Amino acid sequence: MANPAAGLGRLLGRAFYETRPEVVCPRLLGKVLVHRSEAGVMAGRIVEAEAYLGPHNDPPDPAAHSHRGPTPRTLVLFGLAGHSYVYSIYGRYFCLNVSCESEGLAGSVLLRALEPVAGLELMAQNRGLPAGLEMNDTVLRQLTSGPSRLCQAMGITRPSHNGLDLTDPASPLQIREDGFVLEKAMATPRIGISEAVDWPLRFVVPGNPCVSGPKGLKGRLVAIP
DNA sequence: GTGATGATCTTCT
DNA sequence: GAAGATCATCACG
């Protein structure tokens, strides 16, 4: 097959990302993140994500990496929408964001959890799980439920995957639409931040077992914009 | 099941 | 020099 990712749906184009992060974020739920690596194709359905607003927002988002303006690290967030922003956290992990809004406006969406769809063996290997493990619900949940877990499972690192154009058919990292329809999302406060802790900018697929974070986190059902 | 702790290093002040 | 969009592990109940 010329394009091994083609069976995973239609590639999302630039326009999908060229609006505010609090709109892009819930719309990303149910879409499929695909990594075509040298070791093989891996894919997972996005079931949890958080919006981070750019410094132009009123009020600005103090929890966003971009809130003090561009730095060498966050430069990609101020560029064209639909690009990957991968950063390292606590010296040992990576997290993956997607840049939103037009050039100069640094909104982004942090991908926090996936439901594994393809390449499960490879993901388990990347996560350091023993080979030949049965893929039961417990193992599935361990694979990609967390922003750094999903990067580990998919083999995503800052040196290799920062600043990629996710809308490029030739990109190893893409987001695809496969017809999965979500009626409602659950909106909750974001996880792991110390500023703007009450803003309801975390969106999850209600009831999905692969969602990360505390089980009893309260939120409200919202329509997908 | 929940809550605390340490690992470890890049980034910006 | 301090903080950080995390995770695995261990203690405790």
PDB file of C-alpha atoms (C1' of nucleotides) in Angstrom:
ATOM      1  CA  MET A   1       0.000   0.000   0.000  1.00  0.00           C
ATOM      2  CA  ALA A   2       1.417   3.377  -0.986  1.00  0.00           C
ATOM      3  CA  ASN A   3      -0.060   5.148   1.989  1.00  0.00           C
ATOM      4  CA  PRO A   4      -0.376   2.882   5.010  1.00  0.00           C
ATOM      5  CA  ALA A   5      -2.337   5.536   6.910  1.00  0.00           C
ATOM      6  CA  ALA A   6      -5.027   5.878   4.241  1.00  0.00           C
ATOM      7  CA  GLY A   7      -7.157   3.135   5.781  1.00  0.00           C
ATOM      8  CA  LEU A   8      -7.408   5.207   8.959  1.00  0.00           C
ATOM      9  CA  GLY A   9      -9.561   7.891   7.347  1.00  0.00           C
ATOM     10  CA  ARG A  10      -9.284  11.278   5.735  1.00  0.00           C
ATOM     11  CA  LEU A  11      -6.448  13.658   6.593  1.00  0.00           C
ATOM     12  CA  LEU A  12      -7.582  16.798   8.422  1.00  0.00           C
ATOM     13  CA  GLY A  13      -6.691  19.991   6.537  1.00  0.00           C
ATOM     14  CA  ARG A  14      -5.388  23.342   7.676  1.00  0.00           C
ATOM     15  CA  ALA A  15      -8.832  24.937   8.072  1.00  0.00           C
ATOM     16  CA  PHE A  16      -9.719  22.479  10.835  1.00  0.00           C
ATOM     17  CA  TYR A  17      -7.048  24.026  13.061  1.00  0.00           C
ATOM     18  CA  GLU A  18      -7.470  27.687  12.104  1.00  0.00           C
ATOM     19  CA  THR A  19      -9.844  28.636  14.883  1.00  0.00           C
ATOM     20  CA  ARG A  20      -9.839  29.075  18.628  1.00  0.00           C
ATOM     21  CA  PRO A  21      -8.389  26.232  20.735  1.00  0.00           C
ATOM     22  CA  GLU A  22     -11.542  25.931  22.880  1.00  0.00           C
ATOM     23  CA  VAL A  23     -13.341  25.039  19.617  1.00  0.00           C
ATOM     24  CA  VAL A  24     -10.643  22.875  18.027  1.00  0.00           C
ATOM     25  CA  CYS A  25     -10.175  20.921  21.269  1.00  0.00           C
ATOM     26  CA  PRO A  26     -13.625  19.279  21.563  1.00  0.00           C
ATOM     27  CA  ARG A  27     -13.708  18.771  17.791  1.00  0.00           C
ATOM     28  CA  LEU A  28     -10.494  16.744  18.027  1.00  0.00           C
ATOM     29  CA  LEU A  29     -12.195  14.169  20.249  1.00  0.00           C
ATOM     30  CA  GLY A  30     -12.816  11.014  18.219  1.00  0.00           C
ATOM     31  CA  LYS A  31     -10.208  11.905  15.576  1.00  0.00           C
ATOM     32  CA  VAL A  32      -7.280   9.539  15.041  1.00  0.00           C
ATOM     33  CA  LEU A  33      -3.645  10.416  15.724  1.00  0.00           C
ATOM     34  CA  VAL A  34      -1.403   8.452  13.346  1.00  0.00           C
ATOM     35  CA  HIS A  35       2.357   7.949  13.543  1.00  0.00           C
ATOM     36  CA  ARG A  36       3.996   6.258  10.583  1.00  0.00           C
ATOM     37  CA  SER A  37       7.356   5.340  12.104  1.00  0.00           C
ATOM     38  CA  GLU A  38      10.151   3.265  10.664  1.00  0.00           C
ATOM     39  CA  ALA A  39       9.168   0.500  13.062  1.00  0.00           C
ATOM     40  CA  GLY A  40       5.558   0.514  11.859  1.00  0.00           C
ATOM     41  CA  VAL A  41       2.255   2.393  11.897  1.00  0.00           C
ATOM     42  CA  MET A  42       0.677   3.307  15.217  1.00  0.00           C
ATOM     43  CA  ALA A  43      -2.674   5.007  15.694  1.00  0.00           C
ATOM     44  CA  GLY A  44      -5.005   5.996  18.517  1.00  0.00           C
ATOM     45  CA  ARG A  45      -8.338   7.740  18.833  1.00  0.00           C
ATOM     46  CA  ILE A  46      -8.182  11.015  20.773  1.00  0.00           C
ATOM     47  CA  VAL A  47     -10.384  10.698  23.887  1.00  0.00           C
ATOM     48  CA  GLU A  48      -9.020  13.524  26.070  1.00  0.00           C
ATOM     49  CA  ALA A  49      -7.495  16.936  25.281  1.00  0.00           C
ATOM     50  CA  GLU A  50      -7.000  20.368  26.823  1.00  0.00           C
ATOM     51  CA  ALA A  51      -7.187  23.831  25.254  1.00  0.00           C
ATOM     52  CA  TYR A  52      -4.537  26.450  26.063  1.00  0.00           C
ATOM     53  CA  LEU A  53      -5.374  29.995  25.003  1.00  0.00           C
ATOM     54  CA  GLY A  54      -2.901  32.375  23.379  1.00  0.00           C
ATOM     55  CA  PRO A  55      -1.576  35.594  24.958  1.00  0.00           C
ATOM     56  CA  HIS A  56      -3.899  37.658  22.733  1.00  0.00           C
ATOM     57  CA  ASN A  57      -6.907  36.167  24.496  1.00  0.00           C
ATOM     58  CA  ASP A  58      -8.862  38.341  26.925  1.00  0.00           C
ATOM     59  CA  PRO A  59      -8.081  37.455  29.614  1.00  0.00           C
ATOM     60  CA  PRO A  60      -4.777  35.762  28.743  1.00  0.00           C
ATOM     61  CA  ASP A  61      -4.294  32.157  29.847  1.00  0.00           C
ATOM     62  CA  PRO A  62      -1.620  32.096  32.583  1.00  0.00           C
ATOM     63  CA  ALA A  63      -1.302  28.312  32.294  1.00  0.00           C
ATOM     64  CA  ALA A  64      -0.294  28.380  28.617  1.00  0.00           C
ATOM     65  CA  HIS A  65       3.353  28.023  27.633  1.00  0.00           C
ATOM     66  CA  SER A  66       2.830  30.842  25.123  1.00  0.00           C
ATOM     67  CA  HIS A  67       1.455  33.352  27.623  1.00  0.00           C
ATOM     68  CA  ARG A  68       4.626  35.452  27.874  1.00  0.00           C
ATOM     69  CA  GLY A  69       5.148  35.646  24.134  1.00  0.00           C
ATOM     70  CA  PRO A  70       7.391  33.651  21.805  1.00  0.00           C
ATOM     71  CA  THR A  71      10.566  32.004  23.108  1.00  0.00           C
ATOM     72  CA  PRO A  72      12.826  29.534  21.292  1.00  0.00           C
ATOM     73  CA  ARG A  73      10.819  26.707  22.826  1.00  0.00           C
ATOM     74  CA  THR A  74       7.341  27.989  21.964  1.00  0.00           C
ATOM     75  CA  LEU A  75       8.102  29.530  18.576  1.00  0.00           C
ATOM     76  CA  VAL A  76       6.150  26.874  16.678  1.00  0.00           C
ATOM     77  CA  LEU A  77       2.971  27.831  18.564  1.00  0.00           C
ATOM     78  CA  PHE A  78       3.128  31.300  16.999  1.00  0.00           C
ATOM     79  CA  GLY A  79       3.430  29.841  13.494  1.00  0.00           C
ATOM     80  CA  LEU A  80       0.935  28.294  11.096  1.00  0.00           C
ATOM     81  CA  ALA A  81      -1.923  26.244  12.593  1.00  0.00           C
ATOM     82  CA  GLY A  82      -1.854  22.448  12.466  1.00  0.00           C
ATOM     83  CA  HIS A  83       1.756  21.979  13.547  1.00  0.00           C
ATOM     84  CA  SER A  84       3.077  19.792  16.354  1.00  0.00           C
ATOM     85  CA  TYR A  85       4.529  21.343  19.524  1.00  0.00           C
ATOM     86  CA  VAL A  86       6.427  18.731  21.517  1.00  0.00           C
ATOM     87  CA  TYR A  87       8.055  19.743  24.794  1.00  0.00           C
ATOM     88  CA  SER A  88       9.912  17.891  27.496  1.00  0.00           C
ATOM     89  CA  ILE A  89       8.567  17.915  31.035  1.00  0.00           C
ATOM     90  CA  TYR A  90      10.229  17.014  34.347  1.00  0.00           C
ATOM     91  CA  GLY A  91      13.369  15.980  32.526  1.00  0.00           C
ATOM     92  CA  ARG A  92      12.026  12.604  31.522  1.00  0.00           C
ATOM     93  CA  TYR A  93       8.827  12.865  29.505  1.00  0.00           C
ATOM     94  CA  PHE A  94       7.368  14.503  26.403  1.00  0.00           C
ATOM     95  CA  CYS A  95       3.936  15.993  25.717  1.00  0.00           C
ATOM     96  CA  LEU A  96       2.320  16.671  22.330  1.00  0.00           C
ATOM     97  CA  ASN A  97       0.311  19.784  21.408  1.00  0.00           C
ATOM     98  CA  VAL A  98      -1.306  20.884  18.167  1.00  0.00           C
ATOM     99  CA  SER A  99      -1.012  24.555  17.239  1.00  0.00           C
ATOM    100  CA  CYS A 100      -4.255  26.431  16.493  1.00  0.00           C
ATOM    101  CA  GLU A 101      -5.452  29.748  15.088  1.00  0.00           C
ATOM    102  CA  SER A 102      -3.863  31.879  12.404  1.00  0.00           C
ATOM    103  CA  GLU A 103      -0.176  32.712  12.266  1.00  0.00           C
ATOM    104  CA  GLY A 104       0.835  34.962  15.179  1.00  0.00           C
ATOM    105  CA  LEU A 105      -1.912  33.679  17.495  1.00  0.00           C
ATOM    106  CA  ALA A 106      -0.509  31.015  19.789  1.00  0.00           C
ATOM    107  CA  GLY A 107      -3.475  28.872  20.827  1.00  0.00           C
ATOM    108  CA  SER A 108      -2.861  25.151  21.241  1.00  0.00           C
ATOM    109  CA  VAL A 109      -4.418  21.846  22.225  1.00  0.00           C
ATOM    110  CA  LEU A 110      -2.634  19.341  24.469  1.00  0.00           C
ATOM    111  CA  LEU A 111      -3.446  15.722  23.593  1.00  0.00           C
ATOM    112  CA  ARG A 112      -3.881  13.902  26.914  1.00  0.00           C
ATOM    113  CA  ALA A 113      -5.167  10.416  26.115  1.00  0.00           C
ATOM    114  CA  LEU A 114      -5.818   8.047  23.229  1.00  0.00           C
ATOM    115  CA  GLU A 115      -7.715   4.824  22.732  1.00  0.00           C
ATOM    116  CA  PRO A 116      -5.246   2.546  20.891  1.00  0.00           C
ATOM    117  CA  VAL A 117      -6.409   1.665  17.354  1.00  0.00           C
ATOM    118  CA  ALA A 118      -3.413   0.238  15.462  1.00  0.00           C
ATOM    119  CA  GLY A 119       0.113  -0.932  16.230  1.00  0.00           C
ATOM    120  CA  LEU A 120      -0.710  -2.065  19.764  1.00  0.00           C
ATOM    121  CA  GLU A 121       2.234  -4.466  19.994  1.00  0.00           C
ATOM    122  CA  LEU A 122       4.640  -1.704  19.034  1.00  0.00           C
ATOM    123  CA  MET A 123       3.056   0.657  21.562  1.00  0.00           C
ATOM    124  CA  ALA A 124       3.403  -1.905  24.336  1.00  0.00           C
ATOM    125  CA  GLN A 125       7.041  -2.375  23.381  1.00  0.00           C
ATOM    126  CA  ASN A 126       7.651   1.398  23.408  1.00  0.00           C
ATOM    127  CA  ARG A 127       6.070   1.579  26.864  1.00  0.00           C
ATOM    128  CA  GLY A 128       8.434  -1.074  28.138  1.00  0.00           C
ATOM    129  CA  LEU A 129       5.750  -3.686  28.770  1.00  0.00           C
ATOM    130  CA  PRO A 130       6.703  -7.364  28.478  1.00  0.00           C
ATOM    131  CA  ALA A 131       6.300  -8.924  25.014  1.00  0.00           C
ATOM    132  CA  GLY A 132       3.341 -11.169  24.224  1.00  0.00           C
ATOM    133  CA  LEU A 133       1.098  -9.484  26.770  1.00  0.00           C
ATOM    134  CA  GLU A 134      -2.620 -10.099  26.345  1.00  0.00           C
ATOM    135  CA  MET A 135      -4.327  -6.864  25.258  1.00  0.00           C
ATOM    136  CA  ASN A 136      -7.052  -6.755  27.901  1.00  0.00           C
ATOM    137  CA  ASP A 137      -8.770  -3.604  29.153  1.00  0.00           C
ATOM    138  CA  THR A 138      -6.218  -3.038  31.900  1.00  0.00           C
ATOM    139  CA  VAL A 139      -3.268  -3.141  29.492  1.00  0.00           C
ATOM    140  CA  LEU A 140      -5.083  -0.985  26.922  1.00  0.00           C
ATOM    141  CA  ARG A 141      -5.657   1.679  29.539  1.00  0.00           C
ATOM    142  CA  GLN A 142      -1.982   1.591  30.577  1.00  0.00           C
ATOM    143  CA  LEU A 143      -0.817   2.176  27.004  1.00  0.00           C
ATOM    144  CA  THR A 144      -1.888   5.732  26.151  1.00  0.00           C
ATOM    145  CA  SER A 145      -3.894   7.227  29.044  1.00  0.00           C
ATOM    146  CA  GLY A 146      -1.800  10.294  29.832  1.00  0.00           C
ATOM    147  CA  PRO A 147      -0.042  13.007  27.822  1.00  0.00           C
ATOM    148  CA  SER A 148       3.429  11.538  28.291  1.00  0.00           C
ATOM    149  CA  ARG A 149       2.253   7.942  28.137  1.00  0.00           C
ATOM    150  CA  LEU A 150       0.813   8.506  24.677  1.00  0.00           C
ATOM    151  CA  CYS A 151       4.057  10.096  23.470  1.00  0.00           C
ATOM    152  CA  GLN A 152       6.018   7.154  24.849  1.00  0.00           C
ATOM    153  CA  ALA A 153       3.669   4.626  23.251  1.00  0.00           C
ATOM    154  CA  MET A 154       3.662   6.375  19.876  1.00  0.00           C
ATOM    155  CA  GLY A 155       7.414   7.015  19.938  1.00  0.00           C
ATOM    156  CA  ILE A 156       6.983  10.804  19.806  1.00  0.00           C
ATOM    157  CA  THR A 157       9.954  12.934  20.953  1.00  0.00           C
ATOM    158  CA  ARG A 158      10.869  16.613  20.742  1.00  0.00           C
ATOM    159  CA  PRO A 159      14.053  16.061  18.706  1.00  0.00           C
ATOM    160  CA  SER A 160      12.188  14.037  16.071  1.00  0.00           C
ATOM    161  CA  HIS A 161       8.640  15.395  16.048  1.00  0.00           C
ATOM    162  CA  ASN A 162       8.524  19.068  17.081  1.00  0.00           C
ATOM    163  CA  GLY A 163       7.267  21.512  14.449  1.00  0.00           C
ATOM    164  CA  LEU A 164       5.862  18.951  11.992  1.00  0.00           C
ATOM    165  CA  ASP A 165       2.989  19.945   9.698  1.00  0.00           C
ATOM    166  CA  LEU A 166       0.208  17.539  10.687  1.00  0.00           C
ATOM    167  CA  THR A 167      -1.778  18.398   7.521  1.00  0.00           C
ATOM    168  CA  ASP A 168       1.017  17.312   5.165  1.00  0.00           C
ATOM    169  CA  PRO A 169       0.247  13.962   3.464  1.00  0.00           C
ATOM    170  CA  ALA A 170       3.978  13.194   3.670  1.00  0.00           C
ATOM    171  CA  SER A 171       4.243  13.891   7.408  1.00  0.00           C
ATOM    172  CA  PRO A 172       4.962  10.903   9.664  1.00  0.00           C
ATOM    173  CA  LEU A 173       2.589  12.456  12.198  1.00  0.00           C
ATOM    174  CA  GLN A 174      -0.999  13.167  11.162  1.00  0.00           C
ATOM    175  CA  ILE A 175      -4.521  13.487  12.506  1.00  0.00           C
ATOM    176  CA  ARG A 176      -7.304  11.754  10.560  1.00  0.00           C
ATOM    177  CA  GLU A 177     -11.100  11.687  10.517  1.00  0.00           C
ATOM    178  CA  ASP A 178     -12.586   8.202  10.105  1.00  0.00           C
ATOM    179  CA  GLY A 179     -16.314   8.864  10.452  1.00  0.00           C
ATOM    180  CA  PHE A 180     -16.508   8.449  14.234  1.00  0.00           C
ATOM    181  CA  VAL A 181     -19.252  10.798  15.430  1.00  0.00           C
ATOM    182  CA  LEU A 182     -19.387  12.202  18.962  1.00  0.00           C
ATOM    183  CA  GLU A 183     -22.582  13.883  20.149  1.00  0.00           C
ATOM    184  CA  LYS A 184     -21.403  15.395  23.408  1.00  0.00           C
ATOM    185  CA  ALA A 185     -18.140  16.028  25.225  1.00  0.00           C
ATOM    186  CA  MET A 186     -17.523  16.335  28.943  1.00  0.00           C
ATOM    187  CA  ALA A 187     -15.873  19.638  29.888  1.00  0.00           C
ATOM    188  CA  THR A 188     -13.809  19.774  33.117  1.00  0.00           C
ATOM    189  CA  PRO A 189     -10.986  21.858  34.622  1.00  0.00           C
ATOM    190  CA  ARG A 190      -7.510  21.161  33.282  1.00  0.00           C
ATOM    191  CA  ILE A 191      -5.118  18.798  35.052  1.00  0.00           C
ATOM    192  CA  GLY A 192      -1.693  19.460  36.565  1.00  0.00           C
ATOM    193  CA  ILE A 193      -1.642  23.250  36.361  1.00  0.00           C
ATOM    194  CA  SER A 194      -1.434  25.871  39.133  1.00  0.00           C
ATOM    195  CA  GLU A 195      -2.976  28.888  37.364  1.00  0.00           C
ATOM    196  CA  ALA A 196      -6.509  29.332  36.009  1.00  0.00           C
ATOM    197  CA  VAL A 197      -7.353  26.032  37.694  1.00  0.00           C
ATOM    198  CA  ASP A 198     -11.116  26.488  37.268  1.00  0.00           C
ATOM    199  CA  TRP A 199     -11.291  27.163  33.537  1.00  0.00           C
ATOM    200  CA  PRO A 200     -13.307  24.303  31.947  1.00  0.00           C
ATOM    201  CA  LEU A 201     -10.939  23.725  29.040  1.00  0.00           C
ATOM    202  CA  ARG A 202     -10.344  19.975  29.380  1.00  0.00           C
ATOM    203  CA  PHE A 203     -12.589  17.888  27.141  1.00  0.00           C
ATOM    204  CA  VAL A 204     -13.079  14.129  27.310  1.00  0.00           C
ATOM    205  CA  VAL A 205     -15.157  11.470  25.540  1.00  0.00           C
ATOM    206  CA  PRO A 206     -17.745  10.694  28.261  1.00  0.00           C
ATOM    207  CA  GLY A 207     -17.276   7.272  29.823  1.00  0.00           C
ATOM    208  CA  ASN A 208     -14.284   6.229  27.728  1.00  0.00           C
ATOM    209  CA  PRO A 209     -12.040   3.890  29.766  1.00  0.00           C
ATOM    210  CA  CYS A 210      -8.808   5.285  28.317  1.00  0.00           C
ATOM    211  CA  VAL A 211      -9.325   8.789  29.735  1.00  0.00           C
ATOM    212  CA  SER A 212      -6.645   9.740  32.287  1.00  0.00           C
ATOM    213  CA  GLY A 213      -6.919  11.597  35.575  1.00  0.00           C
ATOM    214  CA  PRO A 214      -9.008  11.153  38.728  1.00  0.00           C
ATOM    215  CA  LYS A 215     -12.196   9.202  38.101  1.00  0.00           C
ATOM    216  CA  GLY A 216     -14.467  11.465  40.107  1.00  0.00           C
ATOM    217  CA  LEU A 217     -13.499  14.710  38.353  1.00  0.00           C
ATOM    218  CA  LYS A 218     -16.724  16.638  37.916  1.00  0.00           C
ATOM    219  CA  GLY A 219     -17.680  18.311  34.656  1.00  0.00           C
ATOM    220  CA  ARG A 220     -20.647  19.059  32.466  1.00  0.00           C
ATOM    221  CA  LEU A 221     -21.824  17.667  29.153  1.00  0.00           C
ATOM    222  CA  VAL A 222     -21.466  20.127  26.283  1.00  0.00           C
ATOM    223  CA  ALA A 223     -22.343  19.992  22.588  1.00  0.00           C
ATOM    224  CA  ILE A 224     -19.461  19.739  20.101  1.00  0.00           C
ATOM    225  CA  PRO A 225     -19.214  23.242  18.550  1.00  0.00           C
TER     226      PRO A 225
ATOM    227  C1'  DG B   1      -8.681   2.781  46.171  1.00  0.00           C
ATOM    228  C1'  DT B   2      -6.342   7.267  47.489  1.00  0.00           C
ATOM    229  C1'  DG B   3      -2.450  10.165  48.613  1.00  0.00           C
ATOM    230  C1'  DA B   4       2.555  11.275  49.022  1.00  0.00           C
ATOM    231  C1'  DT B   5       7.188  11.084  47.077  1.00  0.00           C
ATOM    232  C1'  DG B   6      11.168  11.049  44.150  1.00  0.00           C
ATOM    233  C1'  DA B   7      13.309  10.900  39.582  1.00  0.00           C
ATOM    234  C1'  DT B   8      15.609  14.189  36.492  1.00  0.00           C
ATOM    235  C1'  DC B   9      16.718  18.153  33.224  1.00  0.00           C
ATOM    236  C1'  DT B  10      15.099  21.802  30.094  1.00  0.00           C
ATOM    237  C1'  DT B  11      13.608  26.366  30.022  1.00  0.00           C
ATOM    238  C1'  DC B  12      13.307  30.936  31.359  1.00  0.00           C
ATOM    239  C1'  DT B  13      14.288  34.569  35.077  1.00  0.00           C
TER     240       DT B  13
ATOM    241  C1'  DG C   1      18.210  29.210  40.663  1.00  0.00           C
ATOM    242  C1'  DA C   2      13.409  27.632  40.597  1.00  0.00           C
ATOM    243  C1'  DA C   3       9.587  25.631  38.547  1.00  0.00           C
ATOM    244  C1'  DG C   4       7.309  22.512  35.747  1.00  0.00           C
ATOM    245  C1'  DA C   5       0.566  20.896  30.981  1.00  0.00           C
ATOM    246  C1'  DT C   6       4.146  13.713  34.538  1.00  0.00           C
ATOM    247  C1'  DC C   7       4.581   8.997  35.935  1.00  0.00           C
ATOM    248  C1'  DA C   8       5.694   4.906  38.642  1.00  0.00           C
ATOM    249  C1'  DT C   9       5.981   3.270  43.094  1.00  0.00           C
ATOM    250  C1'  DC C  10       5.040   2.716  47.840  1.00  0.00           C
ATOM    251  C1'  DA C  11       2.495   3.312  52.127  1.00  0.00           C
ATOM    252  C1'  DC C  12      -1.745   3.288  54.153  1.00  0.00           C
ATOM    253  C1'  DG C  13      -6.624   2.309  55.070  1.00  0.00           C
TER     254       DG C  13
END
